[in-house]
Amino acid sequence: MTQPLAKAQTMTDQNKNLDLKDYIFTSESVSEGHPDKICDRISDAVCDLFLAADPQSRVACETLVTTDKVVLAGEIRGPDNITKDDIEAAARRAIKDIGYEQEGFHWKTADVEVLLHKQSVDIAQGVDAGTGLDKEEGAGDQGIMFGYATRETDALMPAAIHYSHEILRGLAEARHSGAVKGIEPDAKSQVTLEFRNDKPVRATSVVVSTQHTEDLSHDDVRAAVMPYIERVLPEGFMPPEEEIYINPTGRFVIGGPVGDAGLTGRKIIVDTYGGAAPHGGGAFSGKDPTKVDRSAAYAARYLAKNIVAAGYADGCTIQLAYAIGVSKPLGFYVNTHGTGTVPEAELIKALTQLVDLSPRGIREHLNLHRPIYERTAAYGHFGRTPDADGGFSWEKTDLVEKLQQIIG
């Protein structure tokens, strides 16, 4: 018995000597044409369709795509004049906008099956104001939601996921504009960064895999992709050439739903912080804002971002917790990871004064009852620039001055 214990003690002593501020960390992103992201886009297109017609619509739309097939399922409560044909048209428009006109998956010819049904009255009575046990408008489900912000980038996002998104976004914009030829919609990226003293200092490797037409060689693809890596990574961050892996299998012609099936909500880490922060497990796309999986995650990011932007921490994680049919959050947790300039309890007190964190309070504060969700379906829900029409309102830093007035 003594020998294993002695060995364990030795390992513990070794671990004490490790500098955990120096490390390697990796995040990945996927393009709008990845099969799972097609599904997120379609589900959010349906959500926007109903919210545009009635801001009080209830939507929980799941999508599946595979070769020549799109299936939509879930629950809806909204205007009766929105038909299955309208929903199918929204799905086809989303696919067309992504750019799918391929044999095996084409926006015009794919079979679209709409299996959406009415929302459960049991769920509705917990959410609708005055009908649940709480007698206030309750959360659409139980669960935990996380928000995060960090000074690693100007967007106050973790660097690895931020750069991964930006590489694919640039490549997609070039594909849509015609600036690059032969690059198809399905793509993935991955950025591995070296951190010293908790700060990113360089990329040790970058991976980009992109679908392409038959006529492009591997060298052609590499030449097309390299500029979009070089323009994203900061000066001095480029890894050695041998650590830049572009289509490492050598060929990626068969892609999209022909190459793999897709489902709504399978890229929740891509959608959030690339693994640099916790995730409560709930997906966002296809859900109206009464679903706290979506709205409370947006609120948590909003609060964390404002704490960091106000100068009260270099990094901040926030957790919120809810029960179905209950309006108040059951949990509110703030962690500044040892970088805070004021106690977390003081931050919680100030944030509670500034924002009503009931489901209704979140939606009204961030003005979420609008058709603003299709644009979130690719390249992350966070780290984006707020739109003039109120999209990405959770990215605003309009609490900074108010926090400073309360806290000092």
Short mmCIF file of C-alpha atoms in Angstrom, two decimals:
data_model
loop_
_atom_site.label_atom_id
_atom_site.label_comp_id
_atom_site.label_asym_id
_atom_site.label_seq_id
_atom_site.Cartn_x
_atom_site.Cartn_y
_atom_site.Cartn_z
CA MET A 1 0.00 0.00 0.00
CA THR A 2 2.85 2.39 0.76
CA GLN A 3 4.42 2.32 -2.68
CA PRO A 4 1.38 3.61 -4.69
CA LEU A 5 0.81 6.32 -2.08
CA ALA A 6 4.41 7.42 -2.33
CA LYS A 7 4.16 7.52 -6.10
CA ALA A 8 0.97 9.60 -5.95
CA GLN A 9 2.67 12.04 -3.59
CA THR A 10 5.58 12.39 -6.02
CA MET A 11 3.19 13.15 -8.90
CA THR A 12 1.42 15.77 -6.78
CA ASP A 13 4.74 17.45 -6.01
CA GLN A 14 5.56 17.51 -9.72
CA ASN A 15 2.19 19.06 -10.56
CA LYS A 16 2.81 21.83 -8.04
CA ASN A 17 5.83 22.85 -10.11
CA LEU A 18 3.85 23.16 -13.36
CA ASP A 19 3.25 26.73 -14.51
CA LEU A 20 -0.41 26.57 -15.56
CA LYS A 21 -0.19 30.05 -17.08
CA ASP A 22 1.88 28.65 -19.97
CA TYR A 23 -0.05 26.22 -22.14
CA ILE A 24 -1.31 25.23 -25.58
CA PHE A 25 -5.03 25.64 -26.39
CA THR A 26 -7.07 24.79 -29.50
CA SER A 27 -10.49 25.80 -30.82
CA GLU A 28 -12.31 24.97 -34.04
CA SER A 29 -14.95 26.61 -36.20
CA VAL A 30 -17.13 25.38 -39.06
CA SER A 31 -18.49 27.28 -42.03
CA GLU A 32 -22.08 28.16 -42.89
CA GLY A 33 -22.01 25.25 -45.35
CA HIS A 34 -21.15 22.58 -42.79
CA PRO A 35 -24.14 20.18 -42.57
CA ASP A 36 -24.86 21.05 -38.93
CA LYS A 37 -24.67 24.77 -39.72
CA ILE A 38 -27.09 24.39 -42.63
CA CYS A 39 -29.53 23.00 -40.06
CA ASP A 40 -28.90 25.85 -37.63
CA ARG A 41 -29.49 28.33 -40.45
CA ILE A 42 -32.76 26.74 -41.54
CA SER A 43 -34.03 26.47 -37.96
CA ASP A 44 -33.26 30.13 -37.33
CA ALA A 45 -34.84 31.10 -40.66
CA VAL A 46 -38.07 29.45 -39.46
CA CYS A 47 -37.76 31.21 -36.10
CA ASP A 48 -37.38 34.57 -37.84
CA LEU A 49 -40.31 33.80 -40.16
CA PHE A 50 -42.66 33.42 -37.18
CA LEU A 51 -41.23 36.29 -35.11
CA ALA A 52 -41.56 38.65 -38.08
CA ALA A 53 -45.27 37.79 -38.28
CA ASP A 54 -45.88 37.78 -34.51
CA PRO A 55 -43.20 38.73 -31.95
CA GLN A 56 -44.95 36.52 -29.37
CA SER A 57 -44.59 33.36 -31.46
CA ARG A 58 -43.20 30.26 -29.80
CA VAL A 59 -40.72 28.30 -31.92
CA ALA A 60 -38.63 25.21 -31.27
CA CYS A 61 -37.55 24.03 -34.72
CA GLU A 62 -35.10 21.20 -35.31
CA THR A 63 -33.69 20.42 -38.76
CA LEU A 64 -32.00 17.38 -40.27
CA VAL A 65 -30.23 17.38 -43.64
CA THR A 66 -28.81 14.56 -45.68
CA THR A 67 -28.44 13.79 -49.36
CA ASP A 68 -31.30 15.52 -51.25
CA LYS A 69 -33.38 15.72 -48.06
CA VAL A 70 -34.36 18.31 -45.45
CA VAL A 71 -36.60 17.41 -42.49
CA LEU A 72 -38.01 19.98 -40.07
CA ALA A 73 -39.60 18.91 -36.79
CA GLY A 74 -40.53 20.50 -33.48
CA GLU A 75 -43.22 22.72 -32.02
CA ILE A 76 -44.68 26.04 -33.07
CA ARG A 77 -47.24 28.46 -31.74
CA GLY A 78 -47.81 31.39 -34.05
CA PRO A 79 -49.93 32.88 -36.82
CA ASP A 80 -52.13 30.31 -38.58
CA ASN A 81 -51.56 32.01 -41.92
CA ILE A 82 -47.94 30.80 -42.05
CA THR A 83 -48.19 27.61 -44.07
CA LYS A 84 -45.96 24.64 -44.67
CA ASP A 85 -45.22 26.14 -48.09
CA ASP A 86 -43.94 29.32 -46.39
CA ILE A 87 -41.72 27.26 -44.10
CA GLU A 88 -40.40 25.22 -47.02
CA ALA A 89 -39.67 28.42 -48.94
CA ALA A 90 -37.70 29.80 -45.97
CA ALA A 91 -35.63 26.61 -45.87
CA ARG A 92 -34.89 26.72 -49.60
CA ARG A 93 -33.92 30.40 -49.45
CA ALA A 94 -31.47 29.69 -46.62
CA ILE A 95 -29.86 26.84 -48.57
CA LYS A 96 -29.61 29.01 -51.68
CA ASP A 97 -28.03 31.86 -49.74
CA ILE A 98 -25.38 29.51 -48.33
CA GLY A 99 -24.57 28.53 -51.92
CA TYR A 100 -25.68 24.92 -52.34
CA GLU A 101 -26.31 24.14 -56.00
CA GLN A 102 -24.59 20.77 -56.08
CA GLU A 103 -25.54 17.36 -57.33
CA GLY A 104 -27.00 15.62 -54.29
CA PHE A 105 -27.95 18.82 -52.46
CA HIS A 106 -29.51 21.72 -54.34
CA TRP A 107 -31.76 24.43 -52.89
CA LYS A 108 -34.23 24.02 -55.73
CA THR A 109 -34.57 20.24 -55.92
CA ALA A 110 -33.96 18.89 -52.38
CA ASP A 111 -37.02 17.22 -50.83
CA VAL A 112 -38.18 19.37 -47.88
CA GLU A 113 -40.47 17.69 -45.33
CA VAL A 114 -42.17 19.90 -42.72
CA LEU A 115 -43.28 18.01 -39.59
CA LEU A 116 -43.72 20.92 -37.16
CA HIS A 117 -46.66 20.72 -34.73
CA LYS A 118 -48.35 22.93 -32.14
CA GLN A 119 -46.59 23.77 -28.87
CA SER A 120 -47.53 21.65 -25.84
CA VAL A 121 -50.13 23.36 -23.63
CA ASP A 122 -48.23 22.05 -20.59
CA ILE A 123 -45.16 24.03 -21.63
CA ALA A 124 -47.24 27.04 -22.60
CA GLN A 125 -48.90 27.33 -19.18
CA GLY A 126 -45.51 27.54 -17.49
CA VAL A 127 -44.20 30.19 -19.85
CA ASP A 128 -47.22 32.43 -20.34
CA ALA A 129 -47.68 35.17 -17.76
CA GLY A 130 -50.29 34.48 -15.12
CA THR A 131 -50.95 30.83 -16.00
CA GLY A 132 -48.13 28.99 -14.24
CA LEU A 133 -47.58 28.40 -10.53
CA ASP A 134 -45.29 31.44 -10.48
CA LYS A 135 -48.03 33.74 -11.89
CA GLU A 136 -45.31 35.58 -13.79
CA GLU A 137 -43.94 34.76 -17.21
CA GLY A 138 -41.69 31.78 -16.54
CA ALA A 139 -38.65 30.23 -18.17
CA GLY A 140 -39.35 27.90 -21.08
CA ASP A 141 -37.26 25.15 -19.53
CA GLN A 142 -34.94 24.39 -16.65
CA GLY A 143 -31.22 24.60 -17.19
CA ILE A 144 -27.93 26.39 -16.69
CA MET A 145 -26.44 28.97 -19.03
CA PHE A 146 -22.95 30.46 -19.15
CA GLY A 147 -21.47 33.69 -20.47
CA TYR A 148 -17.81 34.60 -20.82
CA ALA A 149 -15.55 37.48 -21.83
CA THR A 150 -11.79 37.91 -21.93
CA ARG A 151 -9.25 40.52 -23.00
CA GLU A 152 -7.51 38.08 -25.34
CA THR A 153 -8.99 39.92 -28.37
CA ASP A 154 -10.58 43.30 -29.09
CA ALA A 155 -13.92 41.50 -29.40
CA LEU A 156 -13.42 40.32 -25.78
CA MET A 157 -13.54 36.74 -27.04
CA PRO A 158 -11.11 33.84 -26.58
CA ALA A 159 -8.45 34.18 -29.26
CA ALA A 160 -8.46 30.63 -30.65
CA ILE A 161 -12.18 30.56 -31.50
CA HIS A 162 -12.12 34.18 -32.69
CA TYR A 163 -9.35 33.52 -35.22
CA SER A 164 -10.96 30.24 -36.29
CA HIS A 165 -14.22 32.05 -37.07
CA GLU A 166 -12.53 34.90 -38.90
CA ILE A 167 -10.57 32.61 -41.22
CA LEU A 168 -13.76 30.90 -42.39
CA ARG A 169 -15.77 34.10 -42.54
CA GLY A 170 -13.19 35.70 -44.83
CA LEU A 171 -13.07 32.63 -47.05
CA ALA A 172 -16.89 32.56 -47.27
CA GLU A 173 -17.06 36.25 -48.20
CA ALA A 174 -14.51 35.64 -50.94
CA ARG A 175 -16.50 32.64 -52.19
CA HIS A 176 -19.74 34.64 -52.31
CA SER A 177 -18.11 37.60 -54.06
CA GLY A 178 -16.33 35.43 -56.60
CA ALA A 179 -12.89 36.53 -55.40
CA VAL A 180 -11.94 32.86 -55.08
CA LYS A 181 -13.06 30.20 -57.55
CA GLY A 182 -13.70 26.52 -56.97
CA ILE A 183 -14.15 26.73 -53.20
CA GLU A 184 -17.44 25.15 -52.05
CA PRO A 185 -19.55 25.92 -48.94
CA ASP A 186 -18.48 23.15 -46.53
CA ALA A 187 -15.39 24.00 -44.47
CA LYS A 188 -13.76 23.68 -41.04
CA SER A 189 -10.91 25.50 -39.32
CA GLN A 190 -8.83 24.90 -36.22
CA VAL A 191 -6.34 27.21 -34.51
CA THR A 192 -3.88 26.10 -31.83
CA LEU A 193 -2.30 28.87 -29.78
CA GLU A 194 0.61 29.01 -27.37
CA PHE A 195 -0.11 30.99 -24.21
CA ARG A 196 2.55 32.52 -21.99
CA ASN A 197 1.53 34.06 -18.70
CA ASP A 198 -2.10 33.48 -19.73
CA LYS A 199 -1.74 35.53 -22.93
CA PRO A 200 -1.71 34.18 -26.52
CA VAL A 201 1.65 34.80 -28.18
CA ARG A 202 1.61 32.73 -31.38
CA ALA A 203 -0.16 30.00 -33.31
CA THR A 204 1.60 26.66 -33.20
CA SER A 205 -0.63 25.22 -35.93
CA VAL A 206 -3.61 26.07 -38.14
CA VAL A 207 -5.90 23.61 -39.91
CA VAL A 208 -8.35 24.51 -42.69
CA SER A 209 -10.32 21.92 -44.61
CA THR A 210 -12.54 23.24 -47.38
CA GLN A 211 -14.70 21.55 -49.95
CA HIS A 212 -13.64 22.29 -53.52
CA THR A 213 -14.52 21.51 -57.11
CA GLU A 214 -13.02 18.54 -58.93
CA ASP A 215 -10.72 20.68 -61.07
CA LEU A 216 -8.80 22.27 -58.18
CA SER A 217 -5.53 20.64 -57.18
CA HIS A 218 -4.29 20.50 -53.61
CA ASP A 219 -1.81 23.27 -54.41
CA ASP A 220 -4.64 25.38 -55.85
CA VAL A 221 -6.65 25.01 -52.65
CA ARG A 222 -3.66 25.89 -50.49
CA ALA A 223 -2.96 29.00 -52.55
CA ALA A 224 -6.62 30.05 -52.28
CA VAL A 225 -6.84 29.58 -48.52
CA MET A 226 -3.48 30.93 -47.29
CA PRO A 227 -4.32 34.65 -47.67
CA TYR A 228 -7.30 34.26 -45.34
CA ILE A 229 -5.10 32.77 -42.63
CA GLU A 230 -2.43 35.44 -43.06
CA ARG A 231 -4.88 38.35 -42.84
CA VAL A 232 -6.50 37.06 -39.63
CA LEU A 233 -3.57 36.08 -37.42
CA PRO A 234 -1.83 39.02 -35.70
CA GLU A 235 1.71 39.95 -36.63
CA GLY A 236 4.16 37.35 -35.37
CA PHE A 237 1.46 34.69 -34.85
CA MET A 238 1.91 32.69 -38.08
CA PRO A 239 3.10 29.14 -37.43
CA PRO A 240 5.83 27.48 -39.51
CA GLU A 241 4.68 26.52 -43.00
CA GLU A 242 4.83 22.82 -42.13
CA GLU A 243 2.33 23.45 -39.30
CA ILE A 244 -0.30 24.92 -41.63
CA TYR A 245 -2.53 22.01 -42.65
CA ILE A 246 -4.84 22.80 -45.57
CA ASN A 247 -7.01 19.88 -46.67
CA PRO A 248 -4.61 17.46 -44.98
CA THR A 249 -6.23 14.41 -46.63
CA GLY A 250 -5.37 15.96 -50.00
CA ARG A 251 -8.93 16.02 -51.38
CA PHE A 252 -12.34 17.30 -50.24
CA VAL A 253 -14.74 17.22 -53.20
CA ILE A 254 -17.65 15.33 -51.64
CA GLY A 255 -18.99 17.52 -48.84
CA GLY A 256 -22.04 19.10 -47.30
CA PRO A 257 -25.09 16.89 -46.69
CA VAL A 258 -23.88 14.51 -49.41
CA GLY A 259 -20.79 13.74 -47.37
CA ASP A 260 -22.39 13.75 -43.92
CA ALA A 261 -25.77 14.31 -42.28
CA GLY A 262 -26.42 17.44 -40.27
CA LEU A 263 -28.55 18.30 -37.24
CA THR A 264 -29.54 21.52 -35.48
CA GLY A 265 -27.61 22.24 -32.28
CA ARG A 266 -24.59 19.98 -32.74
CA LYS A 267 -22.06 22.82 -32.77
CA ILE A 268 -22.74 24.46 -29.41
CA ILE A 269 -19.04 24.89 -28.59
CA VAL A 270 -18.39 26.48 -31.98
CA ASP A 271 -21.38 28.75 -31.30
CA THR A 272 -19.98 29.94 -27.97
CA TYR A 273 -16.38 30.09 -26.71
CA GLY A 274 -14.54 27.26 -28.42
CA GLY A 275 -14.16 25.31 -25.18
CA ALA A 276 -12.44 28.17 -23.35
CA ALA A 277 -15.46 28.56 -21.06
CA PRO A 278 -18.17 26.23 -19.73
CA HIS A 279 -21.37 25.50 -21.65
CA GLY A 280 -24.67 24.56 -20.04
CA GLY A 281 -25.54 22.13 -22.83
CA GLY A 282 -28.48 23.85 -24.48
CA ALA A 283 -28.38 24.78 -28.16
CA PHE A 284 -29.50 28.18 -29.48
CA SER A 285 -30.70 27.91 -33.06
CA GLY A 286 -34.37 27.42 -33.88
CA LYS A 287 -35.54 28.66 -30.47
CA ASP A 288 -37.58 31.77 -29.77
CA PRO A 289 -36.28 33.97 -26.93
CA THR A 290 -38.63 32.57 -24.26
CA LYS A 291 -36.25 29.61 -24.32
CA VAL A 292 -33.63 30.56 -21.75
CA ASP A 293 -31.16 28.21 -23.42
CA ARG A 294 -30.84 31.05 -25.87
CA SER A 295 -31.86 34.29 -24.16
CA ALA A 296 -30.14 33.68 -20.81
CA ALA A 297 -26.93 32.61 -22.54
CA TYR A 298 -27.06 35.90 -24.44
CA ALA A 299 -27.69 37.76 -21.18
CA ALA A 300 -24.78 36.02 -19.45
CA ARG A 301 -22.42 37.02 -22.28
CA TYR A 302 -23.77 40.58 -22.11
CA LEU A 303 -23.08 40.84 -18.39
CA ALA A 304 -19.64 39.23 -18.58
CA LYS A 305 -18.62 41.43 -21.50
CA ASN A 306 -19.67 44.60 -19.69
CA ILE A 307 -17.71 43.60 -16.57
CA VAL A 308 -14.54 43.14 -18.63
CA ALA A 309 -15.18 46.23 -20.78
CA ALA A 310 -15.67 48.29 -17.60
CA GLY A 311 -12.23 47.25 -16.37
CA TYR A 312 -13.34 45.14 -13.42
CA ALA A 313 -11.63 41.97 -14.70
CA ASP A 314 -9.47 40.59 -17.50
CA GLY A 315 -11.72 37.54 -17.75
CA CYS A 316 -15.18 36.77 -16.44
CA THR A 317 -17.48 33.74 -16.37
CA ILE A 318 -21.15 34.09 -15.45
CA GLN A 319 -23.65 31.28 -14.81
CA LEU A 320 -27.43 31.67 -14.63
CA ALA A 321 -29.87 28.89 -13.66
CA TYR A 322 -33.63 28.58 -14.24
CA ALA A 323 -36.60 26.27 -13.65
CA ILE A 324 -39.43 25.81 -16.14
CA GLY A 325 -42.34 28.07 -15.33
CA VAL A 326 -40.38 30.09 -12.74
CA SER A 327 -39.51 33.70 -13.55
CA LYS A 328 -36.60 34.42 -11.22
CA PRO A 329 -33.15 32.94 -11.82
CA LEU A 330 -32.40 30.25 -9.26
CA GLY A 331 -28.67 30.82 -9.48
CA PHE A 332 -26.38 33.75 -10.35
CA TYR A 333 -22.63 33.06 -10.27
CA VAL A 334 -19.76 35.38 -11.21
CA ASN A 335 -16.11 34.33 -11.41
CA THR A 336 -13.36 36.77 -12.42
CA HIS A 337 -10.68 34.07 -12.29
CA GLY A 338 -8.41 35.98 -9.93
CA THR A 339 -8.28 39.02 -12.22
CA GLY A 340 -11.09 41.01 -10.60
CA THR A 341 -10.55 44.47 -9.13
CA VAL A 342 -13.67 44.25 -6.93
CA PRO A 343 -15.31 41.30 -5.13
CA GLU A 344 -17.63 39.13 -7.22
CA ALA A 345 -20.44 39.71 -4.71
CA GLU A 346 -20.24 43.43 -5.44
CA LEU A 347 -20.51 42.75 -9.18
CA ILE A 348 -23.56 40.54 -8.65
CA LYS A 349 -25.24 43.23 -6.56
CA ALA A 350 -24.62 45.90 -9.21
CA LEU A 351 -25.72 43.73 -12.15
CA THR A 352 -28.90 42.75 -10.34
CA GLN A 353 -29.74 46.44 -9.96
CA LEU A 354 -29.17 47.11 -13.65
CA VAL A 355 -30.79 44.13 -15.38
CA ASP A 356 -33.95 42.17 -14.63
CA LEU A 357 -32.81 38.59 -15.21
CA SER A 358 -36.29 37.08 -15.45
CA PRO A 359 -36.98 35.65 -18.92
CA ARG A 360 -39.24 38.60 -19.73
CA GLY A 361 -36.73 41.07 -18.30
CA ILE A 362 -33.92 39.69 -20.46
CA ARG A 363 -36.01 39.79 -23.63
CA GLU A 364 -37.17 43.34 -23.01
CA HIS A 365 -33.72 44.63 -22.02
CA LEU A 366 -32.04 43.11 -25.09
CA ASN A 367 -35.11 43.54 -27.33
CA LEU A 368 -35.04 39.91 -28.42
CA HIS A 369 -38.58 39.49 -29.77
CA ARG A 370 -37.50 40.30 -33.33
CA PRO A 371 -36.42 38.34 -36.43
CA ILE A 372 -32.68 38.74 -35.74
CA TYR A 373 -31.56 35.14 -35.42
CA GLU A 374 -30.74 33.74 -38.85
CA ARG A 375 -27.64 35.93 -38.96
CA THR A 376 -26.34 34.25 -35.78
CA ALA A 377 -26.32 30.74 -37.24
CA ALA A 378 -22.68 30.73 -38.43
CA TYR A 379 -19.36 32.11 -37.16
CA GLY A 380 -20.44 32.37 -33.55
CA HIS A 381 -23.22 34.02 -31.58
CA PHE A 382 -20.68 36.08 -29.63
CA GLY A 383 -17.89 38.48 -30.49
CA ARG A 384 -20.00 40.05 -33.23
CA THR A 385 -20.67 43.74 -33.91
CA PRO A 386 -24.15 44.94 -32.87
CA ASP A 387 -26.29 45.65 -35.94
CA ALA A 388 -28.10 48.92 -36.58
CA ASP A 389 -31.45 47.14 -36.33
CA GLY A 390 -30.62 45.70 -32.91
CA GLY A 391 -29.17 42.36 -33.91
CA PHE A 392 -26.46 41.08 -31.54
CA SER A 393 -27.73 43.48 -28.88
CA TRP A 394 -26.07 41.26 -26.26
CA GLU A 395 -22.70 42.46 -27.60
CA LYS A 396 -23.31 46.05 -26.51
CA THR A 397 -21.25 47.54 -23.69
CA ASP A 398 -23.91 50.02 -22.59
CA LEU A 399 -23.70 48.96 -18.95
CA VAL A 400 -20.13 50.17 -18.51
CA GLU A 401 -20.89 53.69 -17.31
CA LYS A 402 -23.74 52.50 -15.11
CA LEU A 403 -21.53 49.90 -13.48
CA GLN A 404 -18.86 52.51 -12.85
CA GLN A 405 -21.42 54.82 -11.29
CA ILE A 406 -22.60 52.10 -8.89
CA ILE A 407 -19.26 50.47 -8.10
CA GLY A 408 -16.90 53.39 -8.63
#
